[in-house]
PDB file of C-alpha atoms and ligand atoms in Angstrom:
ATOM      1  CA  UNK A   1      17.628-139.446  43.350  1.00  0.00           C
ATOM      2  CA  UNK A   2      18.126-142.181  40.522  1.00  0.00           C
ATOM      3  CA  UNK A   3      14.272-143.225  40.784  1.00  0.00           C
ATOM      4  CA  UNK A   4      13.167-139.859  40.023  1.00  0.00           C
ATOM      5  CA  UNK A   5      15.922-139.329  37.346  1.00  0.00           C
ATOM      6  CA  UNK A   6      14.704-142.380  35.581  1.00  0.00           C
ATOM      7  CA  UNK A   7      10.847-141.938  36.000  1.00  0.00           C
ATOM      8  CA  UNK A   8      11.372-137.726  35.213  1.00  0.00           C
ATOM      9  CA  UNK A   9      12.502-139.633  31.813  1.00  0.00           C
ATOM     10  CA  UNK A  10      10.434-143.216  31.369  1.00  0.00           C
ATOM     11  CA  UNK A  11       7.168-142.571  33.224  1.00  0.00           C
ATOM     12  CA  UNK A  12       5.419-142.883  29.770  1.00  0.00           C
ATOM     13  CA  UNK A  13       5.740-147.145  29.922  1.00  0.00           C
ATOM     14  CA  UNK A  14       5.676-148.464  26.378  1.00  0.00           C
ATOM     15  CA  UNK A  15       7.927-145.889  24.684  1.00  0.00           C
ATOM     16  CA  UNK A  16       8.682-147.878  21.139  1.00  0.00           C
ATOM     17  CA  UNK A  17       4.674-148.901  20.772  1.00  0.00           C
ATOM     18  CA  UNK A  18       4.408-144.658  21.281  1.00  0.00           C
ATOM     19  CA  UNK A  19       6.789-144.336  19.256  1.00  0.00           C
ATOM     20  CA  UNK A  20       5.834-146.978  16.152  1.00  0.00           C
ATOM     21  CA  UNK A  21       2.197-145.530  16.677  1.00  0.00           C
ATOM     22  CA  UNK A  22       3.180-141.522  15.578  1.00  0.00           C
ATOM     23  CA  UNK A  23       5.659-143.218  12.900  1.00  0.00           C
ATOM     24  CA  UNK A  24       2.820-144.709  11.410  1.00  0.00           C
ATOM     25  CA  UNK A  25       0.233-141.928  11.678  1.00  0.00           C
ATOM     26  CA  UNK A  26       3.449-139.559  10.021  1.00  0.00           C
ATOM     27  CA  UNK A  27       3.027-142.097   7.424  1.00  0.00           C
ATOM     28  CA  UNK A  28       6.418-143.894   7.866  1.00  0.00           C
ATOM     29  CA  UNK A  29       6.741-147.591   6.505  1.00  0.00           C
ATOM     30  CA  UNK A  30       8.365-149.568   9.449  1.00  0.00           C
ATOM     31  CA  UNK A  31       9.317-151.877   7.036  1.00  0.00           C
ATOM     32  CA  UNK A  32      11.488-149.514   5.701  1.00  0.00           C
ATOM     33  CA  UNK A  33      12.711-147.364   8.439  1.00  0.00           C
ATOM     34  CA  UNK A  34      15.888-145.420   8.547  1.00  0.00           C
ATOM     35  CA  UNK A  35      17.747-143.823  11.222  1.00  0.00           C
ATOM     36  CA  UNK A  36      16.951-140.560   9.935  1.00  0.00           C
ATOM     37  CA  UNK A  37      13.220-141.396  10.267  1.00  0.00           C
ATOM     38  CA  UNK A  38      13.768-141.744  14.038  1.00  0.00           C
ATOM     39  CA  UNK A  39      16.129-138.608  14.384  1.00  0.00           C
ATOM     40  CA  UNK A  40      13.625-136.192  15.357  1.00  0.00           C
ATOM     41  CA  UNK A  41      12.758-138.293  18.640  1.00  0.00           C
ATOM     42  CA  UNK A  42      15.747-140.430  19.827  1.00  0.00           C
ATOM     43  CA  UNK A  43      18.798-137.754  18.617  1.00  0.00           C
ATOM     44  CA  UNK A  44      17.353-136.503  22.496  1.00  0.00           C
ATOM     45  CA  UNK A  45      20.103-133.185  23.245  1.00  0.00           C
ATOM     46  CA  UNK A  46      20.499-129.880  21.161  1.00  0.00           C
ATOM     47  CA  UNK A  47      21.495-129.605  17.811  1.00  0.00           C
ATOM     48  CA  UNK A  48      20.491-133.600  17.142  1.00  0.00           C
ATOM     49  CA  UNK A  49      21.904-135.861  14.905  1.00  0.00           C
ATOM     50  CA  UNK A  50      23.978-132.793  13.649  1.00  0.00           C
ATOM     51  CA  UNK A  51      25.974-132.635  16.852  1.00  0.00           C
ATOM     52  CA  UNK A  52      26.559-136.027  17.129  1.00  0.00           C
ATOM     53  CA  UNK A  53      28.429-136.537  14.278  1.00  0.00           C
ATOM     54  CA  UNK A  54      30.253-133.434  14.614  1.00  0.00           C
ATOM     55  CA  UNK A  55      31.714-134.398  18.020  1.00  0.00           C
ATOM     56  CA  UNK A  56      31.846-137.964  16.580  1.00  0.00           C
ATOM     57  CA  UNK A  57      34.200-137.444  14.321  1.00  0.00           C
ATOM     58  CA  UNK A  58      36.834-136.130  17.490  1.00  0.00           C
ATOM     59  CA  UNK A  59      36.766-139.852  18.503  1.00  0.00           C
ATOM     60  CA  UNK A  60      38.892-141.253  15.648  1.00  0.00           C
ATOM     61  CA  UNK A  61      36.663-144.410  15.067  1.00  0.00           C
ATOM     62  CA  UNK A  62      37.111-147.362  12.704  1.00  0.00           C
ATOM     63  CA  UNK A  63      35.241-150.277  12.019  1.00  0.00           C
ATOM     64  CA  UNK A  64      37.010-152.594  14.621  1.00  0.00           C
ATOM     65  CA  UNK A  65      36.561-149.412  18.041  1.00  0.00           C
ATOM     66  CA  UNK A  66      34.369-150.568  20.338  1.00  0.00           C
ATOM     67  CA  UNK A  67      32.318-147.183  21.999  1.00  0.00           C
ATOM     68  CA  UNK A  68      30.582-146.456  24.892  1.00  0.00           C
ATOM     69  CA  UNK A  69      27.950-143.810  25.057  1.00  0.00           C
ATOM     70  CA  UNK A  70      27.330-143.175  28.715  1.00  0.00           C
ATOM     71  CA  UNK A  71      23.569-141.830  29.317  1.00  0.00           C
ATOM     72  CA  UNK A  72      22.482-143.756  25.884  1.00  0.00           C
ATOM     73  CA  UNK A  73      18.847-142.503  26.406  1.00  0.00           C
ATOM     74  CA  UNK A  74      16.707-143.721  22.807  1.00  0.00           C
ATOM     75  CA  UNK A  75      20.031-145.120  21.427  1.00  0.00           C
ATOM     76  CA  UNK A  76      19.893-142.460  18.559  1.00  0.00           C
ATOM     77  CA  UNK A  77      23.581-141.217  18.975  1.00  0.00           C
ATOM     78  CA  UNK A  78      24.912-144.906  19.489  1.00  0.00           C
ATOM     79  CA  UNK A  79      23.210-146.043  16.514  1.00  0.00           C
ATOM     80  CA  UNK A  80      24.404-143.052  14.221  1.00  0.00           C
ATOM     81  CA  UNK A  81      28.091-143.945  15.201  1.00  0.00           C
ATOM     82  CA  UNK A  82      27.571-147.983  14.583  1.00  0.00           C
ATOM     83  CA  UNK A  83      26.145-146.692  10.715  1.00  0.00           C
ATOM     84  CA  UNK A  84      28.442-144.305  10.035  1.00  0.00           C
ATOM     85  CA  UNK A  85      31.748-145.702  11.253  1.00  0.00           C
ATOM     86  CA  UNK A  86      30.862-149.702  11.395  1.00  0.00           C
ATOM     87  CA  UNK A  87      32.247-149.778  14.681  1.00  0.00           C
ATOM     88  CA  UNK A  88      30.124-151.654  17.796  1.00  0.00           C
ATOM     89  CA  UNK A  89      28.475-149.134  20.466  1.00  0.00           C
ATOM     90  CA  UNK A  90      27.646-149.908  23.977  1.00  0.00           C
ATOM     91  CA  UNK A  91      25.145-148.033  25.856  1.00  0.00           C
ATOM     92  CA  UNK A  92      24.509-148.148  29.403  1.00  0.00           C
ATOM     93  CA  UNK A  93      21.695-145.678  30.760  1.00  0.00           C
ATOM     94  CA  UNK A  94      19.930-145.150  33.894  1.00  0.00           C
ATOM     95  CA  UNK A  95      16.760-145.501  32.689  1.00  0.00           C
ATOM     96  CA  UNK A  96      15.395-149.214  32.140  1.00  0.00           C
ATOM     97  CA  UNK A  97      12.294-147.830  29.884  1.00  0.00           C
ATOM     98  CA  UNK A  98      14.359-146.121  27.624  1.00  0.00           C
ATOM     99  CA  UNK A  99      17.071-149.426  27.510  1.00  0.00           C
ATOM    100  CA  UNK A 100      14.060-151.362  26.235  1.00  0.00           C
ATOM    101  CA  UNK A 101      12.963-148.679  23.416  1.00  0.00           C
ATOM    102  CA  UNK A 102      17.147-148.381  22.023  1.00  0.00           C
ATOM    103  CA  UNK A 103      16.759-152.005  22.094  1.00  0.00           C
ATOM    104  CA  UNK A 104      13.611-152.328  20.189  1.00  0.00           C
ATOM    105  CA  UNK A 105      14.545-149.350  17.536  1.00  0.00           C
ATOM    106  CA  UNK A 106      17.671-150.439  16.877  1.00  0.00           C
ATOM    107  CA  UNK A 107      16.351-153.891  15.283  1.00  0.00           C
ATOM    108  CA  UNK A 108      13.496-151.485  13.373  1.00  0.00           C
ATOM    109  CA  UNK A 109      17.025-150.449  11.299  1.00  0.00           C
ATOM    110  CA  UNK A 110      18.630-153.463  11.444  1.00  0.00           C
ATOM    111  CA  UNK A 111      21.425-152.259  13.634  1.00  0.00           C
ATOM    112  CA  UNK A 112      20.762-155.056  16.476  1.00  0.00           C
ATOM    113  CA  UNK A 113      24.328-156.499  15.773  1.00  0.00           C
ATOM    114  CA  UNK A 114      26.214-153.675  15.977  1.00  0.00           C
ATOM    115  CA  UNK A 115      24.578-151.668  19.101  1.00  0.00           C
ATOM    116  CA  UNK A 116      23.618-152.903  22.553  1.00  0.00           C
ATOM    117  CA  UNK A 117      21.898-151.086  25.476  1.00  0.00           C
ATOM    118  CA  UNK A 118      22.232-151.919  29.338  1.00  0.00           C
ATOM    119  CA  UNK A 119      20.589-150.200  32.326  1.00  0.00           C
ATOM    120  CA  UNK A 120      22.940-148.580  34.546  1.00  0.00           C
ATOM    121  CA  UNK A 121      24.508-145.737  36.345  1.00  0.00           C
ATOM    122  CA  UNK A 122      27.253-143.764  34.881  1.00  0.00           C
ATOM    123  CA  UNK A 123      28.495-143.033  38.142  1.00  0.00           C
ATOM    124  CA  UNK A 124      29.418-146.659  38.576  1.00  0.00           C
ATOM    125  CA  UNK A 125      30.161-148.450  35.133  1.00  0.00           C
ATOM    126  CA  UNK A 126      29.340-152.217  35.148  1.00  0.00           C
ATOM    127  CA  UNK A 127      32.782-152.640  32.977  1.00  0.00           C
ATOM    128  CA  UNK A 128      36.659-153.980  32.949  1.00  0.00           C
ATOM    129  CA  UNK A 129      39.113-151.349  33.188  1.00  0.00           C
ATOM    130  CA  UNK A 130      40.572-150.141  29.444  1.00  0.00           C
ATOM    131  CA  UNK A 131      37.311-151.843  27.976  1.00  0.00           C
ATOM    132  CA  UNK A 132      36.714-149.499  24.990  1.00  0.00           C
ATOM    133  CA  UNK A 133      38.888-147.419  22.748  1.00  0.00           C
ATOM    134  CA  UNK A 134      36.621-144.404  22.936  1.00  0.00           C
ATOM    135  CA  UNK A 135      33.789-142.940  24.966  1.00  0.00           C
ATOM    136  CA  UNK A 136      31.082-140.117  24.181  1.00  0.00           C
ATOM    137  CA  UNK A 137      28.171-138.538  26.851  1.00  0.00           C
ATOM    138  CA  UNK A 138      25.904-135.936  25.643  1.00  0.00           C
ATOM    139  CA  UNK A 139      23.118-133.977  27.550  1.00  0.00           C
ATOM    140  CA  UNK A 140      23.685-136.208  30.604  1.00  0.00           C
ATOM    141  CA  UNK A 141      25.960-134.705  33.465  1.00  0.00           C
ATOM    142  CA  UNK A 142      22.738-132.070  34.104  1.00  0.00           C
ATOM    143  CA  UNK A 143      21.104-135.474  36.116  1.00  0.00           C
ATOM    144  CA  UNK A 144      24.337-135.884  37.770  1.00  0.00           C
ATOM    145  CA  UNK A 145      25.440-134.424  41.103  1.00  0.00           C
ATOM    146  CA  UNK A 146      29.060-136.520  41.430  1.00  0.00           C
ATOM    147  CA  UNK A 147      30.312-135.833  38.112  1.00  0.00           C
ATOM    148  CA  UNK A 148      34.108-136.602  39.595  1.00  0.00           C
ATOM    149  CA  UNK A 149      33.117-140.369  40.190  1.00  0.00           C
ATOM    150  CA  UNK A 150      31.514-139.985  36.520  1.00  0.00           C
ATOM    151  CA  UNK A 151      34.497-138.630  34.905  1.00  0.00           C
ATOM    152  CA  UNK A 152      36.293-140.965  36.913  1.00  0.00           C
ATOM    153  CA  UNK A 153      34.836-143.885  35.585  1.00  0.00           C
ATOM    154  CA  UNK A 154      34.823-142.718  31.863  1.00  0.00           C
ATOM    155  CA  UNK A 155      38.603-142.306  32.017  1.00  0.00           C
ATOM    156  CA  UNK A 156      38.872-146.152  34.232  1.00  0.00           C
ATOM    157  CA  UNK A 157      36.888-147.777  31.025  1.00  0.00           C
ATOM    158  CA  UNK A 158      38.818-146.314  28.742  1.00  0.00           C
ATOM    159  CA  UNK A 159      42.329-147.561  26.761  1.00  0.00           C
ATOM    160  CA  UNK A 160      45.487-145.480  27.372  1.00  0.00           C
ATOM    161  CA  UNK A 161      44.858-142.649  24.806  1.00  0.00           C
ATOM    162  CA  UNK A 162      41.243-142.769  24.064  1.00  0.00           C
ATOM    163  CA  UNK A 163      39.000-140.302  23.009  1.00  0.00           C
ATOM    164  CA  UNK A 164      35.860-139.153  25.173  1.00  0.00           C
ATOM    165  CA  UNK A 165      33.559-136.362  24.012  1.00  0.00           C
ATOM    166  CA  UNK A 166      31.302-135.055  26.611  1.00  0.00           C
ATOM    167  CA  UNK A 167      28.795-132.237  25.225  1.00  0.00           C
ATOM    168  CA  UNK A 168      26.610-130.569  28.075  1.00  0.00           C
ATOM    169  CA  UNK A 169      24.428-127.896  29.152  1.00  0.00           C
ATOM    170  CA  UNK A 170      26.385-125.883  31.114  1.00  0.00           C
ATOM    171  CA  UNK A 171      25.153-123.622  34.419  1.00  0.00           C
ATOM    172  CA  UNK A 172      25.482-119.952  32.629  1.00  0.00           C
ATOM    173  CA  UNK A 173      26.280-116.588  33.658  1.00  0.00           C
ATOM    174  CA  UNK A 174      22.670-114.969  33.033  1.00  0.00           C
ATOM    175  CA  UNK A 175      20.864-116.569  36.165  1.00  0.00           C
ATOM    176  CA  UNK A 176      19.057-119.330  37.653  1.00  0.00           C
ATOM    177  CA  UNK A 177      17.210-121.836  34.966  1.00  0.00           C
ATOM    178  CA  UNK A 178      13.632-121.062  33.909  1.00  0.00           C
ATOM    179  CA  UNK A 179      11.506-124.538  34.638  1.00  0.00           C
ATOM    180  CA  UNK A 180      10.514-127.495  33.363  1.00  0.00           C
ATOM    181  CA  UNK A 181      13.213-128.208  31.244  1.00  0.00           C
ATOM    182  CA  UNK A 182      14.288-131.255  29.211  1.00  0.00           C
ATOM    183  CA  UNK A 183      16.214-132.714  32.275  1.00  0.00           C
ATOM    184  CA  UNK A 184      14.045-131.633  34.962  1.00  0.00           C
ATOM    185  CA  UNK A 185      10.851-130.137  35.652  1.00  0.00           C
ATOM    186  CA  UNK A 186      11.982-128.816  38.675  1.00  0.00           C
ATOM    187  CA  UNK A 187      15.782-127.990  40.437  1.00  0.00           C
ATOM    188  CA  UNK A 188      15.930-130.690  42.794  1.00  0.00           C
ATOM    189  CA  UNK A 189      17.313-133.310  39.680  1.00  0.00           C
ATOM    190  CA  UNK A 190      18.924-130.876  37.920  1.00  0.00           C
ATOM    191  CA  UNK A 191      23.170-130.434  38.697  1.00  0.00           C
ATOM    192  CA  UNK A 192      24.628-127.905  36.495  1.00  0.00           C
ATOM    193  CA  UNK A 193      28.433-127.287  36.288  1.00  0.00           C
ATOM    194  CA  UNK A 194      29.777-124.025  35.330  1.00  0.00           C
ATOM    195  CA  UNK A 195      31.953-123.785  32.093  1.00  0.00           C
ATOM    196  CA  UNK A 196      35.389-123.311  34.851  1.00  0.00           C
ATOM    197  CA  UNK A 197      34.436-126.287  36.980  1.00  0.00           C
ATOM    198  CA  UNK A 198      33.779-128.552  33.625  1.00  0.00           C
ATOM    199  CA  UNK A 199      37.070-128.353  32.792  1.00  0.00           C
ATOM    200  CA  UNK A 200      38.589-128.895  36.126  1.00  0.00           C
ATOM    201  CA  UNK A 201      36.772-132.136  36.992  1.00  0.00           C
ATOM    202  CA  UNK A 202      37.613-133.433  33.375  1.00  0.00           C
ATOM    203  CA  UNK A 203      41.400-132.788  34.030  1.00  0.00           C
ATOM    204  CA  UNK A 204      40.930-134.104  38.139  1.00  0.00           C
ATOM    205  CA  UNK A 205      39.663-137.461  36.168  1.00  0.00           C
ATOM    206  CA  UNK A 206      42.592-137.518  34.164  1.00  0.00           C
ATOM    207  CA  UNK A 207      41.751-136.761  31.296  1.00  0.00           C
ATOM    208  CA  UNK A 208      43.868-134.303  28.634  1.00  0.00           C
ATOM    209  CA  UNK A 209      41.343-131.710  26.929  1.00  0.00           C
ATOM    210  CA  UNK A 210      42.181-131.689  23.175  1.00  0.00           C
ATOM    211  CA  UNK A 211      39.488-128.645  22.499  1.00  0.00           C
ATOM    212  CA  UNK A 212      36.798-127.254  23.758  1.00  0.00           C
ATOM    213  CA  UNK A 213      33.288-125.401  21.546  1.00  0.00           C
ATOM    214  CA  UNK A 214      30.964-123.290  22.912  1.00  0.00           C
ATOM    215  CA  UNK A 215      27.900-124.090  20.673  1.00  0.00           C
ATOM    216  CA  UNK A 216      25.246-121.985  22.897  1.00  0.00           C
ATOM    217  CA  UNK A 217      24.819-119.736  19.627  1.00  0.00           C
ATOM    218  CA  UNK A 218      24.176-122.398  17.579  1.00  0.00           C
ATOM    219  CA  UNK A 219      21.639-124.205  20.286  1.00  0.00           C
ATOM    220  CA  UNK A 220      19.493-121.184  20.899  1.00  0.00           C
ATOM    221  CA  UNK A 221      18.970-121.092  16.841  1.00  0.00           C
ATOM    222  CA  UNK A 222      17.968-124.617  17.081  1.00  0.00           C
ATOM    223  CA  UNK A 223      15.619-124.243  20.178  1.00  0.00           C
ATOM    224  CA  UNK A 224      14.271-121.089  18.687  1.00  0.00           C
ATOM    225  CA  UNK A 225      12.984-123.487  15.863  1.00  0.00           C
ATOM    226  CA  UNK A 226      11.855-126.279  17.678  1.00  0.00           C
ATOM    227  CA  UNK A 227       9.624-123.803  19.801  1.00  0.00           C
ATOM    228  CA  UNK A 228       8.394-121.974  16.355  1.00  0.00           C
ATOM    229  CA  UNK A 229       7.251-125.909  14.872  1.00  0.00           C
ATOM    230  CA  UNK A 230       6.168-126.536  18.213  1.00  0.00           C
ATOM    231  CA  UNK A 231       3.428-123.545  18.301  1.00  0.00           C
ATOM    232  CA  UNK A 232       2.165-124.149  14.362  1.00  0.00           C
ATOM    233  CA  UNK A 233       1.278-127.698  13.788  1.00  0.00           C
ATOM    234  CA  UNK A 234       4.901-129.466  15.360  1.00  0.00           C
ATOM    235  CA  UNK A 235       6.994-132.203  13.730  1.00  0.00           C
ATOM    236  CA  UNK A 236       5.123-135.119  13.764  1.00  0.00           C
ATOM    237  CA  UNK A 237       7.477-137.629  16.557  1.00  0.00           C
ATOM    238  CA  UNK A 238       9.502-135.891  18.461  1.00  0.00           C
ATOM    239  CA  UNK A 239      10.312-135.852  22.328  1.00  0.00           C
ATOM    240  CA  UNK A 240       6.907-134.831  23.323  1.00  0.00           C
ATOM    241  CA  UNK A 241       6.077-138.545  22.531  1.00  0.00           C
ATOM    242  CA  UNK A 242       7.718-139.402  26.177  1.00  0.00           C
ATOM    243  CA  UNK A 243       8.127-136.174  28.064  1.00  0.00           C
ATOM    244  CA  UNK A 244       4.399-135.621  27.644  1.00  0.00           C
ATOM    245  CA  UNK A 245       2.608-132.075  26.532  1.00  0.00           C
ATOM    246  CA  UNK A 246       4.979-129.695  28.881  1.00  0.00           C
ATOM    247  CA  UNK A 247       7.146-130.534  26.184  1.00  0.00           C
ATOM    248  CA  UNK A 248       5.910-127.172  24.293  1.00  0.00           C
ATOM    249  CA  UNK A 249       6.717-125.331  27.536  1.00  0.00           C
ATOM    250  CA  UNK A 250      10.252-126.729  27.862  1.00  0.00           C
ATOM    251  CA  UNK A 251      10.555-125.727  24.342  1.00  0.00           C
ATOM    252  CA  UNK A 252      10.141-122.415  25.064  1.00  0.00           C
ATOM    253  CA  UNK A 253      12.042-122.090  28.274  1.00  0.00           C
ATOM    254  CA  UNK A 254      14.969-123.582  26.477  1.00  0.00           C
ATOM    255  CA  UNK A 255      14.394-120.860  24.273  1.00  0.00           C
ATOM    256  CA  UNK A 256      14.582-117.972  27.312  1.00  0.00           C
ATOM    257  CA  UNK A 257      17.482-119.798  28.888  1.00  0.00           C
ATOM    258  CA  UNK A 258      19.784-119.999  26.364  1.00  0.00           C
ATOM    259  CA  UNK A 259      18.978-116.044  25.196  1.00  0.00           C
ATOM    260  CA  UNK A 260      19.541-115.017  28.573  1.00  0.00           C
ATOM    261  CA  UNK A 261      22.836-117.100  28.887  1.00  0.00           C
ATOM    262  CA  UNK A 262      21.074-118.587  31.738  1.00  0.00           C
ATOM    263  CA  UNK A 263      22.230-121.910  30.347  1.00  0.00           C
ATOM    264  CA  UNK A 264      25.535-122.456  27.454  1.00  0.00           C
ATOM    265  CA  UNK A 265      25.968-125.802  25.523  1.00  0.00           C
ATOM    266  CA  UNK A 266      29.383-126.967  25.774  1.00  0.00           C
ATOM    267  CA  UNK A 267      31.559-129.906  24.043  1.00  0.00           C
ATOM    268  CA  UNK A 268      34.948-130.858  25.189  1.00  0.00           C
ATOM    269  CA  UNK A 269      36.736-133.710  23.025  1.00  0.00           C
ATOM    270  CA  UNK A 270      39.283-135.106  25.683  1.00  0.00           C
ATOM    271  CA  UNK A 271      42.204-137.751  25.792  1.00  0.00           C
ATOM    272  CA  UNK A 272      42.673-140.242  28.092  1.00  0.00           C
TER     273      UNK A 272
HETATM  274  C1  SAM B 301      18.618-135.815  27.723  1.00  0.00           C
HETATM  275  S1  SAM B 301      18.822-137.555  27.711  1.00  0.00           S
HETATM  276  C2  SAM B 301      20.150-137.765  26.558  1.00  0.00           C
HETATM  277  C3  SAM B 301      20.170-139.142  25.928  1.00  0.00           C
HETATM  278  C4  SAM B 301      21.246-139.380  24.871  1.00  0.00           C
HETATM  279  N1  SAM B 301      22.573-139.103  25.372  1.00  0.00           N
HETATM  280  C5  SAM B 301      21.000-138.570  23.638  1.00  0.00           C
HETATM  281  O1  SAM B 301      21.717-137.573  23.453  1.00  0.00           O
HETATM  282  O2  SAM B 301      20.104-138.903  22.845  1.00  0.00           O
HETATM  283  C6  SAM B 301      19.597-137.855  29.289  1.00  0.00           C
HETATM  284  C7  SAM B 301      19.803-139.323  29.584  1.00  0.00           C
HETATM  285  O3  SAM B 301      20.687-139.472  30.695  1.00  0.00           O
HETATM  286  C8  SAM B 301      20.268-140.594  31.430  1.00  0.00           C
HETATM  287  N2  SAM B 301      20.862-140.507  32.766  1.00  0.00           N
HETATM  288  C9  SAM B 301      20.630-139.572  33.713  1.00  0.00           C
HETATM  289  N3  SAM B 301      21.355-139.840  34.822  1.00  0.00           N
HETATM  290  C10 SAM B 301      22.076-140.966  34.555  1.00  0.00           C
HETATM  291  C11 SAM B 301      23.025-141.740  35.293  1.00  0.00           C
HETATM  292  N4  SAM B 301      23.362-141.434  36.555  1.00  0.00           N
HETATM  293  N5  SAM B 301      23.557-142.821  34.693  1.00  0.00           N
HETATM  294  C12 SAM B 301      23.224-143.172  33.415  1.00  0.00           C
HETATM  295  N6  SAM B 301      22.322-142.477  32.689  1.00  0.00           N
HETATM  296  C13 SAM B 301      21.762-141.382  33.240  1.00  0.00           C
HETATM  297  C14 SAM B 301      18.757-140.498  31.396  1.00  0.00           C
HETATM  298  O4  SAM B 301      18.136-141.704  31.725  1.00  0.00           O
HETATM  299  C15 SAM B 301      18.528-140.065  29.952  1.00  0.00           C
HETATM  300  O5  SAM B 301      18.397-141.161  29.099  1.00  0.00           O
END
């Protein structure tokens, strides 16, 4: 199940060349590349860079936490924490191809020092107990059928106290997903937990919920414009550049199942 998890998402081999080549033909100076630049393609879950610093700021972070983002995809989240707050990120993520591209961008912005990327499984952290004082997944737990052992092993890595923020799509009441999506192109990879059994497996792992946001409004606004840019001409890098031209048709999808209720975005900032 991990091999077609990671080649659903890295199948597309050299993703920073793909990535450097629509920079440059959107007329971006890697010399003088920001994190902003890369938003539009490594910020990869709803509501981008926008949700990440929403949630981020439920994790209380300073310049001396060390953070783990589990599911790091692009590094686009880890590196928009290690900017804003100055503190060091970890990211571990099942996907080697994608480990190599966070790895690669993150020197493009000069963040090498303060990010680093290993390939993994979240289900099974390669870390020391109490290892970091906070801990954020987004748009990852849809790949993952044990999400106990992956709560489980969020909690183990984290100090007494800690913050985690996990923000997810969420199975919803409206019926069975419309295919491809973003996570899968078809249901055998994709493992959606209902709002009810989010919380409970958060609270088995230990953890204290703090508060919980139902952003599916928001996200279907979002998709709803991605799908409209998508028809006319389409911003220029986005996540097409590695999920390949279904991309459009996921777009749209997205757009169906979050309408229908089908599917609900959900964060939940937690406490160890
Ligand atoms: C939709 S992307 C989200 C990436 C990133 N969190 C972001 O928001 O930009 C999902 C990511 O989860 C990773 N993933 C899926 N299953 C995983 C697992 N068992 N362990 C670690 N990473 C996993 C995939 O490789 C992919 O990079």
């Amino acid at each position: 199940m991990a091999d077609e998890v990671a080649s659903h998402y890295g199948g597309a081999g050299d993703l920073a060349g793909a990535i450097a080549d629509r920079l440059r033909q959107a007329g971006k100076d890697m010399d003088r590349l920001t994190t902003a630049d890369l938003a539009s393609v490594d910020e990869f879950h709803i509501r981008g860079r926008k949700a990440t610093l929403e949630l981020a700021a439920s994790l209380n972070l300073d310049g001396n936490s060390r953070v783990l983002d589990i599911g790091s995809g692009l590094g686009g989240p880890a590196r928009t924490l290690a900017e804003t707050f100055f503190c060091h990120v970890t990211g571990i993520d099942l996907t080697q191809a994608f480990c190599d591209a966070a790895t690669a961008m993150s020197g493009w912005v000069g963040l090498a020092d303060r990010v680093d990327f290993r390939q993994g499984d979240a289900t099974s952290l390669p870390f020391d107990d109490h290892a970091f004082d906070a801990a954020m997944t987004m748009h990852v737990a849809m790949n993952i059928a044990a999400k106990d052992r992956m709560y489980a092993e969020a909690r183990r890595v984290l100090k007494p106290g800690g913050r985690f923020v996990a923000y997810d799509v969420l199975q919803g009441e409206g019926g069975e997903v419309i295919y491809p999506v973003p996570w899968a192109r078809e249901p055998s990879i994709s493992h959606l937990a209902t709002p009810d059994a989010m919380a409970s497996l958060l609270r088995d792992a230990g953890f204290r919920i703090v508060a919980t946001e139902d952003s599916t409004e928001a996200s279907q606004r979002w998709f709803e414009d991605m799908a409209a840019r998508m028809a006319g001409s389409g911003p220029a890098v986005t996540f097409q550049t590695f999920l390949g031209a279904d991309f459009a048709t996921m777009a749209r999808n997205q757009v169906a199942n979050l309408r229908d209720r089908r599917i609900r975005t959900v964060s939940y900032v937690c406490e160890a």
